[in-house]
CSV table of N, CA and C in Angstrom, one decimal:
chain,number,residue,atom,x,y,z
Q,18,UNK,N,54.7,-22.8,175.2
Q,18,UNK,CA,54.3,-21.4,174.8
Q,18,UNK,C,54.1,-21.4,173.3
Q,19,UNK,N,53.0,-20.8,172.9
Q,19,UNK,CA,52.7,-20.7,171.5
Q,19,UNK,C,53.4,-19.5,170.9
Q,20,UNK,N,53.5,-19.4,169.6
Q,20,UNK,CA,54.2,-18.4,168.9
Q,20,UNK,C,53.5,-17.0,169.1
Q,21,UNK,N,52.2,-17.0,169.2
Q,21,UNK,CA,51.5,-15.7,169.4
Q,21,UNK,C,51.8,-15.2,170.8
Q,22,UNK,N,51.9,-16.1,171.8
Q,22,UNK,CA,52.2,-15.7,173.2
Q,22,UNK,C,53.7,-15.2,173.3
Q,23,UNK,N,54.6,-15.9,172.6
Q,23,UNK,CA,56.0,-15.5,172.5
Q,23,UNK,C,56.1,-14.1,171.9
Q,24,UNK,N,55.4,-13.8,170.8
Q,24,UNK,CA,55.5,-12.5,170.1
Q,24,UNK,C,54.9,-11.4,171.1
Q,25,UNK,N,53.8,-11.8,171.8
Q,25,UNK,CA,53.2,-10.8,172.7
Q,25,UNK,C,54.1,-10.4,173.8
Q,26,UNK,N,54.9,-11.4,174.3
Q,26,UNK,CA,55.7,-11.2,175.5
Q,26,UNK,C,57.1,-10.5,175.1
Q,27,UNK,N,57.7,-11.0,174.0
Q,27,UNK,CA,59.1,-10.7,173.7
Q,27,UNK,C,59.3,-9.7,172.6
Q,28,UNK,N,58.4,-9.5,171.6
Q,28,UNK,CA,58.7,-8.5,170.6
Q,28,UNK,C,58.7,-7.1,171.1
Q,29,UNK,N,57.8,-6.7,172.1
Q,29,UNK,CA,57.9,-5.4,172.6
Q,29,UNK,C,59.3,-5.1,173.3
Q,30,UNK,N,60.0,-6.1,173.7
Q,30,UNK,CA,61.2,-6.0,174.4
Q,30,UNK,C,62.4,-5.8,173.5
Q,31,UNK,N,62.2,-6.0,172.2
Q,31,UNK,CA,63.3,-5.9,171.2
Q,31,UNK,C,63.9,-4.5,171.2
Q,32,UNK,N,63.2,-3.4,171.3
Q,32,UNK,CA,63.7,-2.1,171.3
Q,32,UNK,C,64.7,-1.9,172.5
Q,33,UNK,N,64.2,-2.3,173.6
Q,33,UNK,CA,65.0,-2.2,174.9
Q,33,UNK,C,66.3,-3.1,174.7
Q,34,UNK,N,66.1,-4.3,174.2
Q,34,UNK,CA,67.3,-5.1,174.0
Q,34,UNK,C,68.3,-4.5,173.0
Q,35,UNK,N,67.8,-3.9,171.9
Q,35,UNK,CA,68.7,-3.2,171.0
Q,35,UNK,C,69.5,-2.1,171.7
Q,36,UNK,N,68.8,-1.3,172.5
Q,36,UNK,CA,69.5,-0.2,173.2
Q,36,UNK,C,70.6,-0.8,174.1
Q,37,UNK,N,70.3,-1.8,174.8
Q,37,UNK,CA,71.3,-2.4,175.7
Q,37,UNK,C,72.5,-3.0,174.8
Q,38,UNK,N,72.1,-3.7,173.8
Q,38,UNK,CA,73.1,-4.3,172.9
Q,38,UNK,C,74.0,-3.3,172.3
Q,39,UNK,N,73.4,-2.1,171.9
Q,39,UNK,CA,74.3,-1.1,171.3
Q,39,UNK,C,75.2,-0.5,172.3
Q,40,UNK,N,74.7,-0.3,173.5
Q,40,UNK,CA,75.6,0.2,174.6
Q,40,UNK,C,76.7,-0.7,174.9
Q,41,UNK,N,76.5,-2.0,174.8
Q,41,UNK,CA,77.6,-3.0,175.0
Q,41,UNK,C,78.6,-3.1,173.9
Q,42,UNK,N,78.1,-3.0,172.6
Q,42,UNK,CA,79.0,-3.2,171.5
Q,42,UNK,C,79.4,-2.0,170.8
Q,43,UNK,N,78.7,-0.9,170.9
Q,43,UNK,CA,78.9,0.3,170.1
Q,43,UNK,C,79.0,0.1,168.6
Q,44,UNK,N,78.3,-0.8,168.1
Q,44,UNK,CA,78.3,-1.2,166.7
Q,44,UNK,C,76.8,-1.6,166.4
Q,45,UNK,N,76.3,-1.0,165.3
Q,45,UNK,CA,74.9,-1.3,165.0
Q,45,UNK,C,74.7,-2.7,164.5
Q,46,UNK,N,75.6,-3.2,163.7
Q,46,UNK,CA,75.5,-4.6,163.2
Q,46,UNK,C,75.6,-5.6,164.3
Q,47,UNK,N,76.6,-5.4,165.1
Q,47,UNK,CA,76.8,-6.4,166.3
Q,47,UNK,C,75.6,-6.3,167.2
Q,48,UNK,N,75.0,-5.1,167.4
Q,48,UNK,CA,73.9,-5.0,168.3
Q,48,UNK,C,72.7,-5.8,167.7
Q,49,UNK,N,72.5,-5.6,166.4
Q,49,UNK,CA,71.4,-6.3,165.8
Q,49,UNK,C,71.6,-7.8,165.9
Q,50,UNK,N,72.8,-8.3,165.6
Q,50,UNK,CA,73.1,-9.7,165.7
Q,50,UNK,C,72.9,-10.2,167.1
Q,51,UNK,N,73.2,-9.4,168.1
Q,51,UNK,CA,73.1,-9.8,169.5
Q,51,UNK,C,71.6,-10.0,169.8
Q,52,UNK,N,70.8,-9.0,169.4
Q,52,UNK,CA,69.3,-9.1,169.6
Q,52,UNK,C,68.7,-10.3,169.0
Q,53,UNK,N,69.2,-10.5,167.7
Q,53,UNK,CA,68.6,-11.7,167.0
Q,53,UNK,C,69.0,-13.0,167.7
Q,54,UNK,N,70.3,-13.1,168.1
Q,54,UNK,CA,70.7,-14.3,168.8
Q,54,UNK,C,69.9,-14.5,170.1
Q,55,UNK,N,69.7,-13.4,170.8
Q,55,UNK,CA,68.9,-13.5,172.1
Q,55,UNK,C,67.5,-14.0,171.8
Q,56,UNK,N,66.9,-13.4,170.7
Q,56,UNK,CA,65.5,-13.9,170.4
Q,56,UNK,C,65.5,-15.3,170.0
Q,57,UNK,N,66.5,-15.8,169.3
Q,57,UNK,CA,66.6,-17.2,169.0
Q,57,UNK,C,66.7,-18.1,170.2
Q,58,UNK,N,67.6,-17.6,171.1
Q,58,UNK,CA,67.7,-18.4,172.4
Q,58,UNK,C,66.4,-18.4,173.2
Q,59,UNK,N,65.8,-17.3,173.3
Q,59,UNK,CA,64.5,-17.3,174.0
Q,59,UNK,C,63.5,-18.2,173.3
Q,60,UNK,N,63.5,-18.2,172.0
Q,60,UNK,CA,62.5,-19.0,171.2
Q,60,UNK,C,62.8,-20.5,171.5
Q,61,UNK,N,64.0,-20.9,171.5
Q,61,UNK,CA,64.3,-22.3,171.7
Q,61,UNK,C,64.0,-22.7,173.1
Q,62,UNK,N,64.0,-21.8,174.1
Q,62,UNK,CA,63.6,-22.1,175.4
Q,62,UNK,C,62.2,-21.7,175.8
Q,63,UNK,N,61.4,-21.5,174.8
Q,63,UNK,CA,60.0,-20.9,175.1
Q,63,UNK,C,59.2,-21.8,176.0
Q,64,UNK,N,59.4,-23.1,176.0
Q,64,UNK,CA,58.6,-24.0,176.8
Q,64,UNK,C,58.9,-23.8,178.3
Q,65,UNK,N,60.1,-23.3,178.6
Q,65,UNK,CA,60.5,-23.1,180.0
Q,65,UNK,C,60.1,-21.7,180.5
Q,66,UNK,N,59.6,-20.9,179.6
Q,66,UNK,CA,59.4,-19.5,180.0
Q,66,UNK,C,57.9,-19.1,180.3
Q,67,UNK,N,57.1,-20.1,180.6
Q,67,UNK,CA,55.7,-19.9,180.8
Q,67,UNK,C,55.4,-19.1,182.0
Q,68,UNK,N,56.2,-19.2,183.0
Q,68,UNK,CA,55.9,-18.6,184.3
Q,68,UNK,C,56.8,-17.3,184.6
Q,69,UNK,N,57.2,-16.6,183.5
Q,69,UNK,CA,58.0,-15.4,183.7
Q,69,UNK,C,57.1,-14.3,184.3
Q,70,UNK,N,57.7,-13.5,185.2
Q,70,UNK,CA,57.0,-12.4,185.7
Q,70,UNK,C,57.3,-11.1,185.0
Q,71,UNK,N,58.6,-11.0,184.5
Q,71,UNK,CA,59.0,-9.8,183.8
Q,71,UNK,C,59.8,-10.2,182.6
Q,72,UNK,N,59.1,-10.3,181.4
Q,72,UNK,CA,59.8,-10.8,180.2
Q,72,UNK,C,60.9,-9.8,179.7
Q,73,UNK,N,60.7,-8.5,179.9
Q,73,UNK,CA,61.7,-7.5,179.5
Q,73,UNK,C,63.0,-7.7,180.3
Q,74,UNK,N,62.9,-7.8,181.5
Q,74,UNK,CA,64.1,-8.0,182.4
Q,74,UNK,C,64.8,-9.3,182.0
Q,75,UNK,N,64.0,-10.3,181.8
Q,75,UNK,CA,64.6,-11.6,181.5
Q,75,UNK,C,65.3,-11.6,180.1
Q,76,UNK,N,64.7,-10.9,179.2
Q,76,UNK,CA,65.3,-10.9,177.8
Q,76,UNK,C,66.5,-10.0,177.8
Q,77,UNK,N,66.5,-8.9,178.6
Q,77,UNK,CA,67.7,-8.1,178.6
Q,77,UNK,C,68.9,-8.8,179.4
Q,78,UNK,N,68.5,-9.6,180.4
Q,78,UNK,CA,69.5,-10.3,181.2
Q,78,UNK,C,70.1,-11.4,180.3
Q,79,UNK,N,69.3,-12.1,179.5
Q,79,UNK,CA,69.7,-13.1,178.6
Q,79,UNK,C,70.7,-12.5,177.5
Q,80,UNK,N,70.3,-11.4,177.0
Q,80,UNK,CA,71.1,-10.7,176.0
Q,80,UNK,C,72.5,-10.4,176.6
Q,81,UNK,N,72.5,-9.8,177.8
Q,81,UNK,CA,73.7,-9.5,178.5
Q,81,UNK,C,74.6,-10.7,178.7
Q,82,UNK,N,74.0,-11.8,179.1
Q,82,UNK,CA,74.7,-13.1,179.3
Q,82,UNK,C,75.3,-13.6,178.0
Q,83,UNK,N,74.6,-13.5,176.9
Q,83,UNK,CA,75.1,-13.9,175.6
Q,83,UNK,C,76.3,-13.1,175.2
Q,84,UNK,N,76.2,-11.7,175.5
Q,84,UNK,CA,77.3,-10.8,175.1
Q,84,UNK,C,78.5,-11.2,175.9
Q,85,UNK,N,78.4,-11.5,177.2
Q,85,UNK,CA,79.5,-11.9,178.1
Q,85,UNK,C,80.1,-13.2,177.6
Q,86,UNK,N,79.3,-14.2,177.2
Q,86,UNK,CA,79.8,-15.4,176.7
Q,86,UNK,C,80.6,-15.2,175.4
Q,87,UNK,N,80.1,-14.4,174.5
Q,87,UNK,CA,80.8,-14.2,173.3
Q,87,UNK,C,82.1,-13.5,173.5
Q,88,UNK,N,82.1,-12.5,174.4
Q,88,UNK,CA,83.3,-11.7,174.7
Q,88,UNK,C,84.4,-12.6,175.3
Q,89,UNK,N,83.9,-13.5,176.2
Q,89,UNK,CA,84.9,-14.5,176.8
Q,89,UNK,C,85.5,-15.4,175.8
Q,90,UNK,N,84.6,-15.9,174.9
Q,90,UNK,CA,85.1,-16.8,173.9
Q,90,UNK,C,86.1,-16.1,172.9
Q,91,UNK,N,85.8,-14.9,172.6
Q,91,UNK,CA,86.7,-14.1,171.7
Q,91,UNK,C,88.0,-13.9,172.4
Q,92,UNK,N,88.0,-13.5,173.7
Q,92,UNK,CA,89.2,-13.3,174.5
Q,92,UNK,C,90.0,-14.6,174.6
Q,93,UNK,N,89.3,-15.7,174.9
Q,93,UNK,CA,90.0,-17.0,175.0
Q,93,UNK,C,90.7,-17.4,173.7
Q,94,UNK,N,90.0,-17.1,172.6
Q,94,UNK,CA,90.5,-17.5,171.3
Q,94,UNK,C,91.8,-16.7,171.0
Q,95,UNK,N,91.8,-15.4,171.4
Q,95,UNK,CA,92.9,-14.6,171.2
Q,95,UNK,C,94.1,-15.0,172.0
Q,96,UNK,N,93.9,-15.4,173.2
Q,96,UNK,CA,95.0,-15.8,174.1
Q,96,UNK,C,95.3,-17.2,174.2
Q,97,UNK,N,94.5,-18.0,173.4
Q,97,UNK,CA,94.7,-19.5,173.4
Q,97,UNK,C,95.8,-20.0,172.5
Q,98,UNK,N,96.5,-19.1,171.8
Q,98,UNK,CA,97.6,-19.5,170.9
Q,98,UNK,C,98.8,-19.9,171.7
Q,99,UNK,N,99.6,-20.9,171.2
Q,99,UNK,CA,100.8,-21.3,171.9
Q,99,UNK,C,101.8,-20.1,172.1
Q,100,UNK,N,102.6,-20.2,173.1
Q,100,UNK,CA,103.6,-19.1,173.3
Q,100,UNK,C,104.4,-18.8,172.1
Q,101,UNK,N,104.8,-19.7,171.3
Q,101,UNK,CA,105.6,-19.5,170.1
Q,101,UNK,C,104.9,-18.5,169.2
Q,102,UNK,N,103.5,-18.7,169.0
Q,102,UNK,CA,102.8,-17.8,168.1
Q,102,UNK,C,102.6,-16.4,168.8
Q,103,UNK,N,102.4,-16.4,170.1
Q,103,UNK,CA,102.2,-15.1,170.7
Q,103,UNK,C,103.5,-14.2,170.6
Q,104,UNK,N,104.6,-14.8,170.6
Q,104,UNK,CA,105.8,-14.0,170.5
Q,104,UNK,C,106.0,-13.5,169.1
Q,105,UNK,N,105.3,-14.1,168.1
Q,105,UNK,CA,105.4,-13.7,166.7
Q,105,UNK,C,104.5,-12.5,166.4
Q,106,UNK,N,103.6,-12.2,167.3
Q,106,UNK,CA,102.7,-11.1,167.1
Q,106,UNK,C,103.5,-9.8,167.5
Q,107,UNK,N,104.2,-9.3,166.6
Q,107,UNK,CA,105.2,-8.2,166.9
Q,107,UNK,C,104.5,-6.8,166.7
Q,108,UNK,N,104.8,-5.9,167.6
Q,108,UNK,CA,104.5,-4.5,167.4
Q,108,UNK,C,105.6,-3.8,166.7
Q,109,UNK,N,105.5,-2.6,166.5
Q,109,UNK,CA,106.5,-1.8,165.8
Q,109,UNK,C,107.8,-1.8,166.7
Q,110,UNK,N,107.6,-1.7,168.0
Q,110,UNK,CA,108.8,-1.7,168.9
Q,110,UNK,C,109.5,-3.0,168.9
Q,111,UNK,N,108.7,-4.1,168.8
Q,111,UNK,CA,109.3,-5.4,168.8
Q,111,UNK,C,110.0,-5.6,167.5
Q,112,UNK,N,109.5,-5.1,166.4
Q,112,UNK,CA,110.2,-5.2,165.1
Q,112,UNK,C,111.5,-4.5,165.1
Q,113,UNK,N,111.5,-3.3,165.7
Q,113,UNK,CA,112.8,-2.6,165.8
Q,113,UNK,C,113.8,-3.3,166.7
Q,114,UNK,N,113.3,-3.9,167.8
Q,114,UNK,CA,114.2,-4.7,168.6
Q,114,UNK,C,114.7,-5.9,167.9
Q,115,UNK,N,113.9,-6.6,167.2
Q,115,UNK,CA,114.3,-7.8,166.4
Q,115,UNK,C,115.3,-7.4,165.4
Q,116,UNK,N,115.1,-6.3,164.7
Q,116,UNK,CA,116.1,-5.8,163.7
Q,116,UNK,C,117.4,-5.5,164.4
Q,117,UNK,N,117.4,-4.9,165.5
Q,117,UNK,CA,118.6,-4.6,166.2
Q,117,UNK,C,119.3,-5.9,166.7
Q,118,UNK,N,118.6,-6.9,167.2
Q,118,UNK,CA,119.2,-8.1,167.6
Q,118,UNK,C,119.8,-8.8,166.4
Q,119,UNK,N,119.1,-8.8,165.2
Q,119,UNK,CA,119.6,-9.4,164.0
Q,119,UNK,C,120.9,-8.8,163.6
Q,120,UNK,N,121.0,-7.4,163.6
Q,120,UNK,CA,122.2,-6.7,163.2
Q,120,UNK,C,123.3,-7.0,164.2
Q,121,UNK,N,123.0,-7.1,165.5
Q,121,UNK,CA,124.0,-7.5,166.5
Q,121,UNK,C,124.5,-8.9,166.2
Q,122,UNK,N,123.6,-9.8,165.9
Q,122,UNK,CA,124.0,-11.2,165.6
Q,122,UNK,C,124.9,-11.2,164.4
Q,123,UNK,N,124.6,-10.5,163.4
Q,123,UNK,CA,125.5,-10.4,162.2
Q,123,UNK,C,126.8,-9.9,162.5
Q,124,UNK,N,126.9,-8.8,163.3
Q,124,UNK,CA,128.2,-8.2,163.7
Q,124,UNK,C,129.0,-9.2,164.5
Q,125,UNK,N,128.4,-9.9,165.5
Q,125,UNK,CA,129.1,-10.9,166.3
Q,125,UNK,C,129.6,-12.0,165.5
Q,126,UNK,N,128.8,-12.5,164.5
Q,126,UNK,CA,129.2,-13.5,163.6
Q,126,UNK,C,130.5,-13.1,162.8
Q,127,UNK,N,130.5,-11.9,162.3
Q,127,UNK,CA,131.6,-11.4,161.6
Q,127,UNK,C,132.9,-11.3,162.5
Q,128,UNK,N,132.6,-10.8,163.7
Q,128,UNK,CA,133.8,-10.7,164.7
Q,128,UNK,C,134.3,-12.1,165.1
Q,129,UNK,N,133.4,-13.1,165.2
Q,129,UNK,CA,133.9,-14.4,165.5
Q,129,UNK,C,134.8,-15.0,164.4
Q,130,UNK,N,134.4,-14.6,163.1
Q,130,UNK,CA,135.2,-15.1,162.0
Q,130,UNK,C,136.6,-14.5,162.0
Q,131,UNK,N,136.8,-13.4,162.7
Q,131,UNK,CA,138.2,-12.7,162.8
Q,131,UNK,C,139.0,-13.4,163.8
Q,132,UNK,N,138.5,-14.2,164.7
Q,132,UNK,CA,139.2,-14.8,165.8
Q,132,UNK,C,140.2,-15.9,165.3
Q,133,UNK,N,141.2,-16.2,166.1
Q,133,UNK,CA,142.1,-17.3,165.7
Q,133,UNK,C,141.3,-18.6,165.6
Q,134,UNK,N,141.7,-19.6,164.8
Q,134,UNK,CA,140.9,-20.8,164.6
Q,134,UNK,C,140.4,-21.5,165.8
Q,135,UNK,N,141.3,-21.7,166.8
Q,135,UNK,CA,140.9,-22.5,168.0
Q,135,UNK,C,139.9,-21.7,168.8
Q,136,UNK,N,140.1,-20.4,169.0
Q,136,UNK,CA,139.1,-19.6,169.7
Q,136,UNK,C,137.8,-19.6,168.9
Q,137,UNK,N,137.8,-19.4,167.6
Q,137,UNK,CA,136.6,-19.4,166.8
Q,137,UNK,C,135.9,-20.7,166.9
Q,138,UNK,N,136.6,-21.8,166.8
Q,138,UNK,CA,135.9,-23.1,166.9
Q,138,UNK,C,135.3,-23.3,168.3
Q,139,UNK,N,136.0,-22.9,169.3
Q,139,UNK,CA,135.5,-23.1,170.7
Q,139,UNK,C,134.3,-22.3,171.0
Q,140,UNK,N,134.3,-21.0,170.6
Q,140,UNK,CA,133.2,-20.1,170.9
Q,140,UNK,C,132.0,-20.5,170.1
Q,141,UNK,N,132.2,-21.0,168.9
Q,141,UNK,CA,131.1,-21.4,168.0
Q,141,UNK,C,130.5,-22.7,168.7
Q,142,UNK,N,131.3,-23.6,169.1
Q,142,UNK,CA,130.7,-24.8,169.7
Q,142,UNK,C,130.0,-24.5,171.0
Q,143,UNK,N,130.5,-23.6,171.8
Q,143,UNK,CA,129.9,-23.3,173.1
Q,143,UNK,C,128.7,-22.4,173.0
Q,144,UNK,N,128.9,-21.2,172.4
Q,144,UNK,CA,127.9,-20.2,172.4
Q,144,UNK,C,126.9,-20.3,171.3
Q,145,UNK,N,127.2,-20.9,170.2
Q,145,UNK,CA,126.3,-20.9,169.1
Q,145,UNK,C,125.6,-22.3,169.0
Q,146,UNK,N,126.5,-23.4,169.1
Q,146,UNK,CA,125.9,-24.7,169.0
Q,146,UNK,C,125.5,-25.3,170.3
Q,147,UNK,N,125.8,-24.6,171.4
Q,147,UNK,CA,125.4,-25.0,172.8
Q,147,UNK,C,125.9,-26.3,173.2
Q,148,UNK,N,127.2,-26.6,172.9
Q,148,UNK,CA,127.8,-27.9,173.4
Q,148,UNK,C,128.3,-27.7,174.8
Q,149,UNK,N,128.4,-28.8,175.6
Q,149,UNK,CA,128.9,-28.7,176.9
Q,149,UNK,C,130.5,-28.7,176.8
Q,150,UNK,N,131.1,-28.4,177.9
Q,150,UNK,CA,132.6,-28.4,177.9
Q,150,UNK,C,133.1,-29.8,177.6
Q,151,UNK,N,132.5,-30.8,178.2
Q,151,UNK,CA,132.9,-32.2,177.9
Q,151,UNK,C,132.9,-32.5,176.4
Q,152,UNK,N,131.8,-32.1,175.8
Q,152,UNK,CA,131.6,-32.4,174.3
Q,152,UNK,C,132.7,-31.7,173.5
Q,153,UNK,N,133.0,-30.4,173.9
Q,153,UNK,CA,134.0,-29.7,173.2
Q,153,UNK,C,135.3,-30.3,173.4
Q,154,UNK,N,135.6,-30.8,174.6
Q,154,UNK,CA,136.9,-31.4,174.9
Q,154,UNK,C,137.1,-32.7,174.0
Q,155,UNK,N,136.0,-33.4,173.9
Q,155,UNK,CA,136.1,-34.6,173.0
Q,155,UNK,C,136.3,-34.3,171.6
Q,156,UNK,N,135.7,-33.2,171.1
Q,156,UNK,CA,135.9,-32.8,169.7
Q,156,UNK,C,137.2,-32.2,169.4
Q,157,UNK,N,137.7,-31.4,170.3
Q,157,UNK,CA,139.0,-30.6,170.1
Q,157,UNK,C,140.2,-31.3,170.6
Q,158,UNK,N,140.1,-32.2,171.6
Q,158,UNK,CA,141.2,-32.9,172.2
Q,158,UNK,C,141.9,-32.0,173.2
Q,159,UNK,N,141.3,-30.8,173.6
Q,159,UNK,CA,141.9,-29.9,174.6
Q,159,UNK,C,141.3,-30.3,176.0
Q,160,UNK,N,142.1,-29.8,177.0
Q,160,UNK,CA,141.6,-30.0,178.3
Q,160,UNK,C,140.5,-29.0,178.6
Q,161,UNK,N,139.7,-29.3,179.7
Q,161,UNK,CA,138.6,-28.3,180.0
Q,161,UNK,C,139.2,-27.0,180.4
Q,162,UNK,N,140.3,-27.0,181.0
Q,162,UNK,CA,140.9,-25.7,181.4
Q,162,UNK,C,141.3,-24.9,180.2
Q,163,UNK,N,141.9,-25.5,179.2
Q,163,UNK,CA,142.3,-24.9,178.0
Q,163,UNK,C,141.1,-24.3,177.2
Q,164,UNK,N,140.0,-25.1,177.2
Q,164,UNK,CA,138.8,-24.7,176.6
Q,164,UNK,C,138.2,-23.4,177.2
Q,165,UNK,N,138.2,-23.4,178.6
Q,165,UNK,CA,137.7,-22.2,179.3
Q,165,UNK,C,138.6,-21.0,179.0
Q,166,UNK,N,139.9,-21.2,179.0
Q,166,UNK,CA,140.8,-20.1,178.7
Q,166,UNK,C,140.6,-19.5,177.3
Q,167,UNK,N,140.5,-20.4,176.3
Q,167,UNK,CA,140.3,-20.0,174.9
Q,167,UNK,C,138.9,-19.2,174.8
Q,168,UNK,N,137.9,-19.8,175.4
Q,168,UNK,CA,136.6,-19.2,175.4
Q,168,UNK,C,136.6,-17.8,176.0
Q,169,UNK,N,137.2,-17.7,177.2
Q,169,UNK,CA,137.3,-16.4,177.9
Q,169,UNK,C,138.0,-15.4,177.0
Q,170,UNK,N,139.1,-15.8,176.4
Q,170,UNK,CA,139.9,-14.8,175.6
Q,170,UNK,C,139.1,-14.4,174.3
Q,171,UNK,N,138.4,-15.4,173.8
Q,171,UNK,CA,137.5,-15.1,172.6
Q,171,UNK,C,136.4,-14.1,172.9
Q,172,UNK,N,135.7,-14.3,174.0
Q,172,UNK,CA,134.7,-13.4,174.4
Q,172,UNK,C,135.2,-12.0,174.8
Q,173,UNK,N,136.4,-12.0,175.4
Q,173,UNK,CA,137.0,-10.7,175.8
Q,173,UNK,C,137.4,-9.9,174.5
Q,174,UNK,N,137.9,-10.6,173.5
Q,174,UNK,CA,138.3,-10.0,172.3
Q,174,UNK,C,137.1,-9.4,171.6
Q,175,UNK,N,136.0,-10.1,171.5
Q,175,UNK,CA,134.8,-9.7,170.9
Q,175,UNK,C,134.2,-8.4,171.6
Q,176,UNK,N,134.2,-8.5,172.9
Q,176,UNK,CA,133.8,-7.3,173.7
Q,176,UNK,C,134.6,-6.1,173.4
Q,177,UNK,N,135.9,-6.2,173.2
Q,177,UNK,CA,136.8,-5.1,172.9
Q,177,UNK,C,136.5,-4.6,171.5
Q,178,UNK,N,136.2,-5.4,170.5
Q,178,UNK,CA,135.9,-5.0,169.2
Q,178,UNK,C,134.6,-4.3,169.1
Q,179,UNK,N,133.6,-4.7,169.9
Q,179,UNK,CA,132.3,-4.1,169.9
Q,179,UNK,C,132.4,-2.7,170.4
Q,180,UNK,N,133.2,-2.4,171.4
Q,180,UNK,CA,133.3,-1.1,172.0
Q,180,UNK,C,133.9,-0.2,171.0
């Protein structure tokens, strides 16, 4: 297809394409960009478009497909971040919750510091450092039953202080 034939077929469609693009984007600049991208795509495929029956319908459908592709890519780019990054996208409610959790953590840390040494060491190893009972037994020299008793008493005392 020659340039003159392309202009004759597709330039009259540009007004209709702009209206459709504006309805899809609700933004003048994005609509103009979408029409321009559609025209570029039609131009690069002009050799395949010789036997078109309705150039207006084809150009509008092409514009619509380009819009859908862009929208999908944008959506995928937004949701393609790793879960760690997604959790960092905090809203105001999340920020308030994070602040409350931080304050609670500070309070619990202060309360743990008030516990007797053995209870403090055991609750720190178990709940903060995430050691198993066997590892705590090796480090403290206490039996597993004693560790569980100390841990239970420490947790109970912290719950009492929080209330």
